[in-house]
Short mmCIF file of C-alpha atoms in Angstrom, two decimals:
data_model
loop_
_atom_site.label_atom_id
_atom_site.label_comp_id
_atom_site.label_asym_id
_atom_site.label_seq_id
_atom_site.Cartn_x
_atom_site.Cartn_y
_atom_site.Cartn_z
CA MET X 1 1.34 -15.70 -46.25
CA PRO X 2 -1.62 -14.50 -48.33
CA ASP X 3 -4.74 -16.64 -48.18
CA ASN X 4 -4.38 -17.69 -51.82
CA GLU X 5 -0.91 -19.17 -51.37
CA PHE X 6 -0.47 -22.79 -50.33
CA ASP X 7 2.48 -23.59 -48.06
CA TRP X 8 4.01 -26.18 -50.40
CA TYR X 9 7.07 -26.82 -48.26
CA GLY X 10 5.62 -26.31 -44.80
CA PRO X 11 5.74 -28.91 -42.04
CA GLU X 12 2.30 -30.38 -42.79
CA THR X 13 2.81 -30.85 -46.51
CA SER X 14 6.40 -31.79 -47.17
CA THR X 15 9.18 -34.10 -46.09
CA PHE X 16 12.81 -33.29 -45.55
CA GLY X 17 13.44 -34.80 -48.99
CA ASP X 18 10.85 -32.55 -50.62
CA ARG X 19 12.51 -29.49 -49.13
CA VAL X 20 16.01 -30.57 -50.17
CA CYS X 21 14.80 -31.14 -53.75
CA ALA X 22 12.98 -27.80 -53.90
CA ALA X 23 15.93 -25.84 -52.52
CA ARG X 24 18.40 -27.67 -54.77
CA GLU X 25 16.31 -26.94 -57.86
CA GLN X 26 15.86 -23.31 -56.83
CA ALA X 27 19.65 -23.08 -56.45
CA GLY X 28 20.02 -24.43 -59.99
CA MET X 29 21.98 -27.54 -59.00
CA THR X 30 21.64 -31.14 -60.05
CA GLN X 31 21.82 -33.93 -57.49
CA LYS X 32 25.31 -34.78 -58.75
CA GLN X 33 26.48 -31.19 -58.44
CA LEU X 34 25.18 -30.94 -54.90
CA ALA X 35 26.82 -34.23 -53.95
CA LYS X 36 30.15 -33.02 -55.30
CA ARG X 37 29.92 -29.71 -53.43
CA LEU X 38 29.08 -31.50 -50.18
CA GLY X 39 31.67 -34.23 -50.68
CA VAL X 40 29.12 -37.05 -50.51
CA LYS X 41 28.07 -39.78 -52.91
CA HIS X 42 25.29 -39.15 -55.40
CA SER X 43 23.40 -42.03 -53.78
CA THR X 44 23.44 -40.08 -50.49
CA ILE X 45 21.62 -37.17 -52.12
CA ILE X 46 19.11 -39.62 -53.62
CA SER X 47 18.51 -41.10 -50.14
CA TRP X 48 17.87 -37.63 -48.74
CA ALA X 49 15.55 -36.75 -51.64
CA HIS X 50 13.47 -39.87 -51.02
CA ALA X 51 13.46 -39.20 -47.27
CA LEU X 52 15.24 -42.50 -46.64
CA SER X 53 17.91 -40.81 -44.55
CA GLU X 54 18.92 -37.39 -43.27
CA PRO X 55 22.35 -35.82 -42.93
CA ARG X 56 24.12 -35.27 -39.64
CA ALA X 57 23.93 -31.79 -38.14
CA ASN X 58 27.29 -30.60 -39.48
CA ARG X 59 26.41 -31.68 -43.03
CA LEU X 60 22.92 -30.21 -42.66
CA SER X 61 24.42 -26.87 -41.71
CA THR X 62 26.62 -26.88 -44.81
CA LEU X 63 23.66 -27.99 -46.94
CA SER X 64 21.56 -25.04 -45.74
CA VAL X 65 24.37 -22.63 -46.64
CA PHE X 66 24.87 -24.12 -50.13
CA LEU X 67 21.12 -24.06 -50.80
CA ASN X 68 20.59 -20.61 -49.24
CA VAL X 69 17.81 -21.77 -46.91
CA SER X 70 17.62 -21.87 -43.14
CA PHE X 71 18.74 -24.88 -41.14
CA SER X 72 15.35 -24.98 -39.39
CA TRP X 73 13.44 -24.87 -42.69
CA LEU X 74 15.24 -27.97 -43.94
CA ILE X 75 14.35 -29.83 -40.74
CA THR X 76 10.86 -28.52 -39.95
CA GLY X 77 9.57 -26.59 -42.96
CA GLU X 78 9.45 -23.40 -40.88
CA GLY X 79 11.70 -20.43 -41.59
CA GLU X 80 13.43 -19.14 -44.71
CA GLY X 81 13.16 -21.69 -47.49
CA ALA X 82 12.40 -22.31 -51.13
CA ASP X 83 9.61 -20.52 -52.94
CA TYR X 84 6.46 -22.45 -53.73
CA PRO X 85 6.24 -23.88 -57.24
CA HIS X 86 4.56 -21.74 -59.90
#
């Protein structure tokens, strides 16, 4: 990463919820759309976004595919993830 770029979604600066929100927005989906695709309640997505809960591994794997980010990035902030905000 160039020196002038801040790692917005790295492990020191973001939560799981921050990364889910960033990847969802980058994918052009609303919370309701993502919930429908995953087969979960809208309130579940809200809980993830606010880092109140996290999905089980099987749901996390599906989430990473739908959002086109790596499984490890969603969990740790390291790996292929969302671009930093402009």
